Structure formats: C-alpha cells, structure tokens
Amino acid sequence: MEIPFTKLHGNGNDFVLIDEYEKMVIPDDMKAHFAALYCDRRFGIGADGILYLSKSATSSIRMRIFQPDESEAEMCGNGIRCLAKYAFDAGYIGETCTVETPAGEVGVALAYANEDFTATIRMPTPKFERRDIPATGDGEYRERIGEFDVYAANTGVPHAVILVDAVDSIDITAAAPPIRHHASFLNGANVNFVQKTGDDSIRVRTFERGVEEETLSCGTGATACAVIVRKLGYMGDIVHVETQGGPLTIHFNDGVKMEGPAVTVFSGVISY
C-alpha cells in the first residue's frame, strides 16, 4: 500500500501529516503503531508525532495526533498550526476555521505574508485546579519535587512549569523525567523550564510526554509557561516566548491565543 504524506514543522516541532479528509488511510487500530514506526528518526521518516487530518461533524476539520510511544495526545498547539497550513494549502479551509481535538474545539485564524505562514490559535481555557490537570490533591498545583518548585496548568494537555534563573544550565534529560513521572500527575505531564528574559519575554525548554525527550518547541508548553508567569504577576497581556526552535507569542487580551509559524518541509509516499 502506498500512503502519501507531508512533513511539516512549527519552530522545529516536526510532524508527519496523513490526509484522511476524503477517506481513512490508516485504520484506527493501526494509527498508534504507524506513529511508532514512522516517527523513528533512523528507520522511519522522523517526527515528534503523526497528525491525522479528517473531516469533522462539528468543526471545519478534525485532528488526531499520535506520538512515538504510541500514545494519543489530547492537543498540540504546534501541530494545529501545521495541520491548518496543510488544510489551507489543500483548499479544505479558509482564513478562519475550527479544529476538533480530543481537548475540545479550537479556533484558528491564519494568513500568509509573502511566503511566510502564520496561524493564531485560540487555546483551550487554562485549568489550574489539580482535578483538571489531572493531579492528586485539592486546589491549585504547587509541589516541591527534588530541587525544584513545580507549578502546573492544563492548556489542552498537562504541563509542569518550573521557573529557573538560566534554562541553559539545566540538564533536562536528568531533571525532567522525575517530574514527568511524578506520582502526583495522574496521567504524567510535560515538563517546562522557563527563564524570565525581559518584562514581557521568557525562554522555554520543554521535555515532552509521549516523545520522551526534549523537543525544539511545544505550543501548549509555551502557553502554559506564559499562563503561569502571568498568573504569578511577572508578565502582562502579551508574552513573547523564545523556544529552542523559534519564537511564539501568547496573547491574553481576548482569551488565550498562541501565534506562530508553520512550514511545509517536503511530501512523499510511504510503501507500507
């Protein structure tokens, strides 16, 4: 069987997209294993996740994302930008659309400026209560885990947020897993280390659940970090986030919105 695919990235957070808009290409019971095979960077195409694009009964389009460990993520901010770019280029959507995800419907506004594509995503309402992250206990989340004070928010998926003086000083492969797997996080958590770099700017490094390593960018993670630093009183209604792969901007003046780029890398055919 030959399967067309498109490789895209949002600030280096890269995805393989399978277009199922007209018909199912990968059966549901094979989607997770397919992700494990083709996310592999040595024996597959290489990606942080597989995006499955399909029609939706309630929204403009539907997105599912499966990760290298075969888990399905509820939401992915960078992935939605990539999905929206592909769908717009294919003529499936216009300059505004809605995307059905397991975390709920997400609104998207998109535009080209010359060759550069940008999308602004209306993110799910951030949740701070432990039951909504989900995490053990009551009230908002703050725990001392090892040497770190850990905050948490759910911005579509659960995120731990740790404020540090210098993100580059963190050995993320050693520091993140004990937090990612901490017993207080009922479904595990993505782990973000954040450094304040200005009155309205931060730097973020993210260890992603499901990928199980640091990724170059995480949209929901950037949003979670901006949400936490704003909640703590360090930032205002616009937060500029620098990720390892490039910039994102989080806006708070009308709900929570994430603005950033998406790039098509190449297309091809898998013999499966």
PDB file of C-alpha atoms in Angstrom:
ATOM      1  CA  MET A   1       0.000   0.000   0.000  1.00  0.00           C
ATOM      2  CA  GLU A   2       1.330   3.448  -0.917  1.00  0.00           C
ATOM      3  CA  ILE A   3       0.496   6.244   1.520  1.00  0.00           C
ATOM      4  CA  PRO A   4       1.050   9.912   0.637  1.00  0.00           C
ATOM      5  CA  PHE A   5       2.384  12.057   3.490  1.00  0.00           C
ATOM      6  CA  THR A   6       3.550  15.607   4.131  1.00  0.00           C
ATOM      7  CA  LYS A   7       6.271  16.623   6.571  1.00  0.00           C
ATOM      8  CA  LEU A   8       5.733  19.966   8.362  1.00  0.00           C
ATOM      9  CA  HIS A   9       7.164  21.739  11.377  1.00  0.00           C
ATOM     10  CA  GLY A  10       6.289  24.551  13.749  1.00  0.00           C
ATOM     11  CA  ASN A  11       9.513  26.040  15.137  1.00  0.00           C
ATOM     12  CA  GLY A  12      11.255  22.697  14.701  1.00  0.00           C
ATOM     13  CA  ASN A  13       8.479  20.686  16.376  1.00  0.00           C
ATOM     14  CA  ASP A  14       8.010  18.358  13.399  1.00  0.00           C
ATOM     15  CA  PHE A  15       5.157  16.189  12.223  1.00  0.00           C
ATOM     16  CA  VAL A  16       4.194  13.747   9.509  1.00  0.00           C
ATOM     17  CA  LEU A  17       0.675  14.510   8.292  1.00  0.00           C
ATOM     18  CA  ILE A  18      -1.598  11.850   6.826  1.00  0.00           C
ATOM     19  CA  ASP A  19      -4.511  13.302   4.852  1.00  0.00           C
ATOM     20  CA  GLU A  20      -7.704  11.372   5.643  1.00  0.00           C
ATOM     21  CA  TYR A  21     -10.046  14.174   4.570  1.00  0.00           C
ATOM     22  CA  GLU A  22     -11.706  12.091   1.843  1.00  0.00           C
ATOM     23  CA  LYS A  23     -11.256   8.603   3.311  1.00  0.00           C
ATOM     24  CA  MET A  24      -9.493   6.765   6.121  1.00  0.00           C
ATOM     25  CA  VAL A  25      -5.947   5.854   5.158  1.00  0.00           C
ATOM     26  CA  ILE A  26      -4.639   4.233   8.343  1.00  0.00           C
ATOM     27  CA  PRO A  27      -7.197   2.102  10.258  1.00  0.00           C
ATOM     28  CA  ASP A  28      -7.794   3.351  13.785  1.00  0.00           C
ATOM     29  CA  ASP A  29      -6.338   0.219  15.359  1.00  0.00           C
ATOM     30  CA  MET A  30      -3.101   0.766  13.404  1.00  0.00           C
ATOM     31  CA  LYS A  31      -2.657   4.511  13.919  1.00  0.00           C
ATOM     32  CA  ALA A  32      -0.583   4.214  17.096  1.00  0.00           C
ATOM     33  CA  HIS A  33       1.793   1.582  15.696  1.00  0.00           C
ATOM     34  CA  PHE A  34       2.132   3.577  12.474  1.00  0.00           C
ATOM     35  CA  ALA A  35       3.280   6.541  14.586  1.00  0.00           C
ATOM     36  CA  ALA A  36       5.898   4.441  16.363  1.00  0.00           C
ATOM     37  CA  LEU A  37       7.266   3.213  13.026  1.00  0.00           C
ATOM     38  CA  TYR A  38       7.422   6.475  11.121  1.00  0.00           C
ATOM     39  CA  CYS A  39       8.356   8.880  13.920  1.00  0.00           C
ATOM     40  CA  ASP A  40      11.595   6.923  14.263  1.00  0.00           C
ATOM     41  CA  ARG A  41      14.421   9.170  13.020  1.00  0.00           C
ATOM     42  CA  ARG A  42      16.661   6.310  11.903  1.00  0.00           C
ATOM     43  CA  PHE A  43      14.273   3.721  10.498  1.00  0.00           C
ATOM     44  CA  GLY A  44      11.297   5.959   9.631  1.00  0.00           C
ATOM     45  CA  ILE A  45      10.704   9.476   8.343  1.00  0.00           C
ATOM     46  CA  GLY A  46      11.369  11.071  11.720  1.00  0.00           C
ATOM     47  CA  ALA A  47       8.919  13.260  13.624  1.00  0.00           C
ATOM     48  CA  ASP A  48       7.658  14.271  17.038  1.00  0.00           C
ATOM     49  CA  GLY A  49       4.216  12.980  16.088  1.00  0.00           C
ATOM     50  CA  ILE A  50       1.836  11.835  13.336  1.00  0.00           C
ATOM     51  CA  LEU A  51      -1.052  14.171  12.511  1.00  0.00           C
ATOM     52  CA  TYR A  52      -4.204  12.602  11.090  1.00  0.00           C
ATOM     53  CA  LEU A  53      -6.395  15.134   9.279  1.00  0.00           C
ATOM     54  CA  SER A  54     -10.041  14.246   8.641  1.00  0.00           C
ATOM     55  CA  LYS A  55     -13.483  15.756   8.253  1.00  0.00           C
ATOM     56  CA  SER A  56     -15.461  16.644  11.363  1.00  0.00           C
ATOM     57  CA  ALA A  57     -19.165  16.529  12.090  1.00  0.00           C
ATOM     58  CA  THR A  58     -18.914  19.571  14.354  1.00  0.00           C
ATOM     59  CA  SER A  59     -15.896  21.630  13.204  1.00  0.00           C
ATOM     60  CA  SER A  60     -14.187  22.642   9.968  1.00  0.00           C
ATOM     61  CA  ILE A  61     -11.662  19.805  10.257  1.00  0.00           C
ATOM     62  CA  ARG A  62     -10.552  17.202  12.800  1.00  0.00           C
ATOM     63  CA  MET A  63      -7.080  16.497  14.176  1.00  0.00           C
ATOM     64  CA  ARG A  64      -5.727  13.452  15.954  1.00  0.00           C
ATOM     65  CA  ILE A  65      -2.079  13.196  16.947  1.00  0.00           C
ATOM     66  CA  PHE A  66      -0.194  10.053  17.892  1.00  0.00           C
ATOM     67  CA  GLN A  67       3.264  10.181  19.425  1.00  0.00           C
ATOM     68  CA  PRO A  68       6.382   8.000  19.128  1.00  0.00           C
ATOM     69  CA  ASP A  69       5.432   5.979  22.224  1.00  0.00           C
ATOM     70  CA  GLU A  70       2.067   5.146  20.542  1.00  0.00           C
ATOM     71  CA  SER A  71       0.078   7.388  22.906  1.00  0.00           C
ATOM     72  CA  GLU A  72      -2.549   9.793  21.582  1.00  0.00           C
ATOM     73  CA  ALA A  73      -2.197  13.388  22.768  1.00  0.00           C
ATOM     74  CA  GLU A  74      -5.304  15.417  23.536  1.00  0.00           C
ATOM     75  CA  MET A  75      -3.994  18.597  21.932  1.00  0.00           C
ATOM     76  CA  CYS A  76      -0.916  20.047  20.220  1.00  0.00           C
ATOM     77  CA  GLY A  77      -0.518  23.761  19.525  1.00  0.00           C
ATOM     78  CA  ASN A  78       2.326  23.490  17.020  1.00  0.00           C
ATOM     79  CA  GLY A  79       0.575  20.536  15.408  1.00  0.00           C
ATOM     80  CA  ILE A  80      -2.619  22.510  14.875  1.00  0.00           C
ATOM     81  CA  ARG A  81      -0.696  25.260  13.091  1.00  0.00           C
ATOM     82  CA  CYS A  82       0.857  22.660  10.801  1.00  0.00           C
ATOM     83  CA  LEU A  83      -2.496  20.981  10.239  1.00  0.00           C
ATOM     84  CA  ALA A  84      -4.120  24.340   9.429  1.00  0.00           C
ATOM     85  CA  LYS A  85      -1.385  25.224   6.947  1.00  0.00           C
ATOM     86  CA  TYR A  86      -1.783  21.934   5.122  1.00  0.00           C
ATOM     87  CA  ALA A  87      -5.595  22.188   5.111  1.00  0.00           C
ATOM     88  CA  PHE A  88      -5.492  25.776   3.830  1.00  0.00           C
ATOM     89  CA  ASP A  89      -2.988  24.937   1.091  1.00  0.00           C
ATOM     90  CA  ALA A  90      -5.193  21.967   0.088  1.00  0.00           C
ATOM     91  CA  GLY A  91      -8.293  24.179  -0.115  1.00  0.00           C
ATOM     92  CA  TYR A  92     -10.138  22.461   2.734  1.00  0.00           C
ATOM     93  CA  ILE A  93     -10.482  25.627   4.855  1.00  0.00           C
ATOM     94  CA  GLY A  94     -10.425  29.395   4.541  1.00  0.00           C
ATOM     95  CA  GLU A  95      -8.560  32.010   6.576  1.00  0.00           C
ATOM     96  CA  THR A  96     -10.518  31.093   9.702  1.00  0.00           C
ATOM     97  CA  CYS A  97     -11.557  27.640  10.807  1.00  0.00           C
ATOM     98  CA  THR A  98     -12.252  25.426  13.786  1.00  0.00           C
ATOM     99  CA  VAL A  99     -10.403  22.214  14.586  1.00  0.00           C
ATOM    100  CA  GLU A 100     -11.939  19.322  16.518  1.00  0.00           C
ATOM    101  CA  THR A 101      -9.488  17.801  19.012  1.00  0.00           C
ATOM    102  CA  PRO A 102      -9.892  15.454  21.998  1.00  0.00           C
ATOM    103  CA  ALA A 103      -9.338  18.560  24.181  1.00  0.00           C
ATOM    104  CA  GLY A 104     -12.255  20.381  22.535  1.00  0.00           C
ATOM    105  CA  GLU A 105     -12.802  22.645  19.552  1.00  0.00           C
ATOM    106  CA  VAL A 106     -10.003  25.095  18.770  1.00  0.00           C
ATOM    107  CA  GLY A 107     -10.405  28.235  16.658  1.00  0.00           C
ATOM    108  CA  VAL A 108      -7.702  29.176  14.141  1.00  0.00           C
ATOM    109  CA  ALA A 109      -7.014  32.354  12.136  1.00  0.00           C
ATOM    110  CA  LEU A 110      -4.285  32.091   9.525  1.00  0.00           C
ATOM    111  CA  ALA A 111      -2.521  34.226   6.952  1.00  0.00           C
ATOM    112  CA  TYR A 112       0.379  34.371   4.532  1.00  0.00           C
ATOM    113  CA  ALA A 113       2.749  37.338   4.423  1.00  0.00           C
ATOM    114  CA  ASN A 114       4.633  36.727   1.184  1.00  0.00           C
ATOM    115  CA  GLU A 115       5.945  33.172   1.670  1.00  0.00           C
ATOM    116  CA  ASP A 116       5.650  33.148   5.451  1.00  0.00           C
ATOM    117  CA  PHE A 117       2.681  31.394   7.054  1.00  0.00           C
ATOM    118  CA  THR A 118       1.404  32.379  10.484  1.00  0.00           C
ATOM    119  CA  ALA A 119      -1.516  30.990  12.481  1.00  0.00           C
ATOM    120  CA  THR A 120      -3.135  32.271  15.650  1.00  0.00           C
ATOM    121  CA  ILE A 121      -4.733  29.569  17.754  1.00  0.00           C
ATOM    122  CA  ARG A 122      -7.445  30.198  20.346  1.00  0.00           C
ATOM    123  CA  MET A 123      -6.169  27.865  23.027  1.00  0.00           C
ATOM    124  CA  PRO A 124      -8.347  25.924  25.479  1.00  0.00           C
ATOM    125  CA  THR A 125      -9.097  27.808  28.689  1.00  0.00           C
ATOM    126  CA  PRO A 126      -6.172  27.102  31.054  1.00  0.00           C
ATOM    127  CA  LYS A 127      -7.017  24.961  34.062  1.00  0.00           C
ATOM    128  CA  PHE A 128      -5.150  25.224  37.358  1.00  0.00           C
ATOM    129  CA  GLU A 129      -7.123  23.013  39.740  1.00  0.00           C
ATOM    130  CA  ARG A 130      -5.458  19.689  40.456  1.00  0.00           C
ATOM    131  CA  ARG A 131      -8.531  17.691  39.460  1.00  0.00           C
ATOM    132  CA  ASP A 132      -8.400  19.299  35.993  1.00  0.00           C
ATOM    133  CA  ILE A 133      -4.700  18.749  35.301  1.00  0.00           C
ATOM    134  CA  PRO A 134      -5.240  15.905  36.475  1.00  0.00           C
ATOM    135  CA  ALA A 135      -3.225  15.609  39.669  1.00  0.00           C
ATOM    136  CA  THR A 136      -3.703  14.278  43.159  1.00  0.00           C
ATOM    137  CA  GLY A 137      -4.900  16.520  45.955  1.00  0.00           C
ATOM    138  CA  ASP A 138      -7.056  19.641  46.054  1.00  0.00           C
ATOM    139  CA  GLY A 139      -6.572  23.242  44.985  1.00  0.00           C
ATOM    140  CA  GLU A 140      -4.025  24.646  42.577  1.00  0.00           C
ATOM    141  CA  TYR A 141      -0.846  22.731  41.916  1.00  0.00           C
ATOM    142  CA  ARG A 142       2.465  23.567  43.568  1.00  0.00           C
ATOM    143  CA  GLU A 143       4.851  20.850  44.665  1.00  0.00           C
ATOM    144  CA  ARG A 144       8.476  20.593  45.675  1.00  0.00           C
ATOM    145  CA  ILE A 145       9.935  17.823  43.504  1.00  0.00           C
ATOM    146  CA  GLY A 146      13.609  17.240  44.094  1.00  0.00           C
ATOM    147  CA  GLU A 147      15.306  20.624  43.961  1.00  0.00           C
ATOM    148  CA  PHE A 148      12.512  22.362  42.030  1.00  0.00           C
ATOM    149  CA  ASP A 149       9.331  24.235  42.899  1.00  0.00           C
ATOM    150  CA  VAL A 150       6.839  22.941  40.335  1.00  0.00           C
ATOM    151  CA  TYR A 151       3.667  24.682  39.179  1.00  0.00           C
ATOM    152  CA  ALA A 152       1.216  23.102  36.751  1.00  0.00           C
ATOM    153  CA  ALA A 153      -1.539  24.009  34.321  1.00  0.00           C
ATOM    154  CA  ASN A 154      -3.579  22.159  31.721  1.00  0.00           C
ATOM    155  CA  THR A 155      -3.537  24.060  28.413  1.00  0.00           C
ATOM    156  CA  GLY A 156      -5.051  21.190  26.464  1.00  0.00           C
ATOM    157  CA  VAL A 157      -2.575  18.724  27.946  1.00  0.00           C
ATOM    158  CA  PRO A 158      -0.952  18.692  31.419  1.00  0.00           C
ATOM    159  CA  HIS A 159       2.183  20.795  31.845  1.00  0.00           C
ATOM    160  CA  ALA A 160       4.579  21.169  34.750  1.00  0.00           C
ATOM    161  CA  VAL A 161       6.263  24.596  34.824  1.00  0.00           C
ATOM    162  CA  ILE A 162       9.498  25.313  36.684  1.00  0.00           C
ATOM    163  CA  LEU A 163      10.975  28.811  36.938  1.00  0.00           C
ATOM    164  CA  VAL A 164      14.773  28.861  36.796  1.00  0.00           C
ATOM    165  CA  ASP A 165      17.479  31.502  36.538  1.00  0.00           C
ATOM    166  CA  ALA A 166      19.005  30.072  33.347  1.00  0.00           C
ATOM    167  CA  VAL A 167      17.375  27.371  31.231  1.00  0.00           C
ATOM    168  CA  ASP A 168      20.659  26.508  29.529  1.00  0.00           C
ATOM    169  CA  SER A 169      22.115  25.428  32.874  1.00  0.00           C
ATOM    170  CA  ILE A 170      19.511  22.663  33.239  1.00  0.00           C
ATOM    171  CA  ASP A 171      20.405  19.086  32.342  1.00  0.00           C
ATOM    172  CA  ILE A 172      16.907  18.474  31.031  1.00  0.00           C
ATOM    173  CA  THR A 173      17.403  14.762  30.329  1.00  0.00           C
ATOM    174  CA  ALA A 174      18.202  14.226  34.006  1.00  0.00           C
ATOM    175  CA  ALA A 175      15.941  16.833  35.613  1.00  0.00           C
ATOM    176  CA  ALA A 176      12.715  16.332  33.665  1.00  0.00           C
ATOM    177  CA  PRO A 177      11.847  12.580  33.942  1.00  0.00           C
ATOM    178  CA  PRO A 178      11.311  12.531  37.738  1.00  0.00           C
ATOM    179  CA  ILE A 179       8.834  15.401  37.312  1.00  0.00           C
ATOM    180  CA  ARG A 180       7.247  13.967  34.168  1.00  0.00           C
ATOM    181  CA  HIS A 181       6.582  10.664  36.004  1.00  0.00           C
ATOM    182  CA  HIS A 182       5.860  12.106  39.462  1.00  0.00           C
ATOM    183  CA  ALA A 183       3.080  10.246  41.256  1.00  0.00           C
ATOM    184  CA  SER A 184       1.068  13.431  41.715  1.00  0.00           C
ATOM    185  CA  PHE A 185       0.462  13.640  37.932  1.00  0.00           C
ATOM    186  CA  LEU A 186      -2.188  11.018  37.253  1.00  0.00           C
ATOM    187  CA  ASN A 187      -1.502  10.878  33.500  1.00  0.00           C
ATOM    188  CA  GLY A 188       2.071  12.150  33.628  1.00  0.00           C
ATOM    189  CA  ALA A 189       2.994  15.651  32.488  1.00  0.00           C
ATOM    190  CA  ASN A 190       5.078  17.567  30.005  1.00  0.00           C
ATOM    191  CA  VAL A 191       7.903  19.408  31.775  1.00  0.00           C
ATOM    192  CA  ASN A 192       8.868  23.012  31.020  1.00  0.00           C
ATOM    193  CA  PHE A 193      11.787  25.012  32.375  1.00  0.00           C
ATOM    194  CA  VAL A 194      11.238  28.759  31.966  1.00  0.00           C
ATOM    195  CA  GLN A 195      13.553  31.736  32.339  1.00  0.00           C
ATOM    196  CA  LYS A 196      12.378  35.349  32.518  1.00  0.00           C
ATOM    197  CA  THR A 197      14.400  37.334  29.954  1.00  0.00           C
ATOM    198  CA  GLY A 198      12.565  40.681  29.987  1.00  0.00           C
ATOM    199  CA  ASP A 199       9.452  42.494  31.139  1.00  0.00           C
ATOM    200  CA  ASP A 200       7.358  40.650  28.542  1.00  0.00           C
ATOM    201  CA  SER A 201       9.619  37.788  27.419  1.00  0.00           C
ATOM    202  CA  ILE A 202      10.654  34.312  28.527  1.00  0.00           C
ATOM    203  CA  ARG A 203      12.781  31.425  27.272  1.00  0.00           C
ATOM    204  CA  VAL A 204      11.413  27.896  27.496  1.00  0.00           C
ATOM    205  CA  ARG A 205      12.782  24.382  27.168  1.00  0.00           C
ATOM    206  CA  THR A 206      10.291  21.504  27.088  1.00  0.00           C
ATOM    207  CA  PHE A 207      10.563  17.765  27.733  1.00  0.00           C
ATOM    208  CA  GLU A 208       7.512  16.269  26.036  1.00  0.00           C
ATOM    209  CA  ARG A 209       5.441  13.419  27.385  1.00  0.00           C
ATOM    210  CA  GLY A 210       4.984  10.807  24.645  1.00  0.00           C
ATOM    211  CA  VAL A 211       8.093  11.920  22.782  1.00  0.00           C
ATOM    212  CA  GLU A 212      10.070  11.282  25.996  1.00  0.00           C
ATOM    213  CA  GLU A 213      12.788  13.766  25.201  1.00  0.00           C
ATOM    214  CA  GLU A 214      13.306  17.482  24.708  1.00  0.00           C
ATOM    215  CA  THR A 215      11.644  18.929  21.623  1.00  0.00           C
ATOM    216  CA  LEU A 216      12.631  22.169  19.894  1.00  0.00           C
ATOM    217  CA  SER A 217       9.268  23.761  20.624  1.00  0.00           C
ATOM    218  CA  CYS A 218       5.935  22.975  22.275  1.00  0.00           C
ATOM    219  CA  GLY A 219       2.959  25.259  21.704  1.00  0.00           C
ATOM    220  CA  THR A 220       0.881  24.107  24.654  1.00  0.00           C
ATOM    221  CA  GLY A 221       4.031  24.224  26.783  1.00  0.00           C
ATOM    222  CA  ALA A 222       4.852  27.789  25.737  1.00  0.00           C
ATOM    223  CA  THR A 223       1.263  28.698  26.555  1.00  0.00           C
ATOM    224  CA  ALA A 224       1.440  27.007  29.968  1.00  0.00           C
ATOM    225  CA  CYS A 225       4.645  28.870  30.823  1.00  0.00           C
ATOM    226  CA  ALA A 226       3.149  32.209  29.769  1.00  0.00           C
ATOM    227  CA  VAL A 227      -0.009  31.457  31.741  1.00  0.00           C
ATOM    228  CA  ILE A 228       1.942  30.649  34.908  1.00  0.00           C
ATOM    229  CA  VAL A 229       4.321  33.630  34.787  1.00  0.00           C
ATOM    230  CA  ARG A 230       1.363  35.934  34.147  1.00  0.00           C
ATOM    231  CA  LYS A 231      -0.617  34.357  36.987  1.00  0.00           C
ATOM    232  CA  LEU A 232       2.368  34.923  39.293  1.00  0.00           C
ATOM    233  CA  GLY A 233       2.373  38.610  38.327  1.00  0.00           C
ATOM    234  CA  TYR A 234       5.578  38.664  36.273  1.00  0.00           C
ATOM    235  CA  MET A 235       4.019  39.443  32.849  1.00  0.00           C
ATOM    236  CA  GLY A 236       1.135  41.346  31.271  1.00  0.00           C
ATOM    237  CA  ASP A 237      -1.257  40.562  28.429  1.00  0.00           C
ATOM    238  CA  ILE A 238       1.379  39.779  25.786  1.00  0.00           C
ATOM    239  CA  VAL A 239       4.180  37.306  26.459  1.00  0.00           C
ATOM    240  CA  HIS A 240       6.933  36.669  23.911  1.00  0.00           C
ATOM    241  CA  VAL A 241       8.237  33.128  24.186  1.00  0.00           C
ATOM    242  CA  GLU A 242      11.556  32.010  22.763  1.00  0.00           C
ATOM    243  CA  THR A 243      11.756  28.247  22.270  1.00  0.00           C
ATOM    244  CA  GLN A 244      14.780  26.284  21.082  1.00  0.00           C
ATOM    245  CA  GLY A 245      13.238  26.274  17.586  1.00  0.00           C
ATOM    246  CA  GLY A 246      11.995  29.857  17.370  1.00  0.00           C
ATOM    247  CA  PRO A 247       9.514  32.434  18.691  1.00  0.00           C
ATOM    248  CA  LEU A 248       5.878  32.228  19.728  1.00  0.00           C
ATOM    249  CA  THR A 249       3.649  34.986  21.064  1.00  0.00           C
ATOM    250  CA  ILE A 250       0.938  34.385  23.655  1.00  0.00           C
ATOM    251  CA  HIS A 251      -1.894  36.939  23.822  1.00  0.00           C
ATOM    252  CA  PHE A 252      -4.271  37.319  26.796  1.00  0.00           C
ATOM    253  CA  ASN A 253      -6.452  40.276  25.760  1.00  0.00           C
ATOM    254  CA  ASP A 254      -9.256  38.052  24.372  1.00  0.00           C
ATOM    255  CA  GLY A 255      -8.998  34.638  25.942  1.00  0.00           C
ATOM    256  CA  VAL A 256      -5.646  32.911  25.426  1.00  0.00           C
ATOM    257  CA  LYS A 257      -4.194  32.869  21.912  1.00  0.00           C
ATOM    258  CA  MET A 258      -0.945  31.493  20.570  1.00  0.00           C
ATOM    259  CA  GLU A 259       0.635  32.982  17.447  1.00  0.00           C
ATOM    260  CA  GLY A 260       3.402  31.314  15.487  1.00  0.00           C
ATOM    261  CA  PRO A 261       4.638  29.931  12.150  1.00  0.00           C
ATOM    262  CA  ALA A 262       4.318  26.641  10.309  1.00  0.00           C
ATOM    263  CA  VAL A 263       6.451  25.373   7.437  1.00  0.00           C
ATOM    264  CA  THR A 264       5.953  22.606   4.872  1.00  0.00           C
ATOM    265  CA  VAL A 265       9.207  20.670   4.523  1.00  0.00           C
ATOM    266  CA  PHE A 266       8.505  18.024   1.907  1.00  0.00           C
ATOM    267  CA  SER A 267       5.977  15.485   0.660  1.00  0.00           C
ATOM    268  CA  GLY A 268       6.428  11.880  -0.302  1.00  0.00           C
ATOM    269  CA  VAL A 269       4.942   8.401  -0.444  1.00  0.00           C
ATOM    270  CA  ILE A 270       5.346   5.594   2.092  1.00  0.00           C
ATOM    271  CA  SER A 271       5.307   1.997   0.887  1.00  0.00           C
ATOM    272  CA  TYR A 272       3.541   0.361   3.814  1.00  0.00           C
TER     273      TYR A 272
END
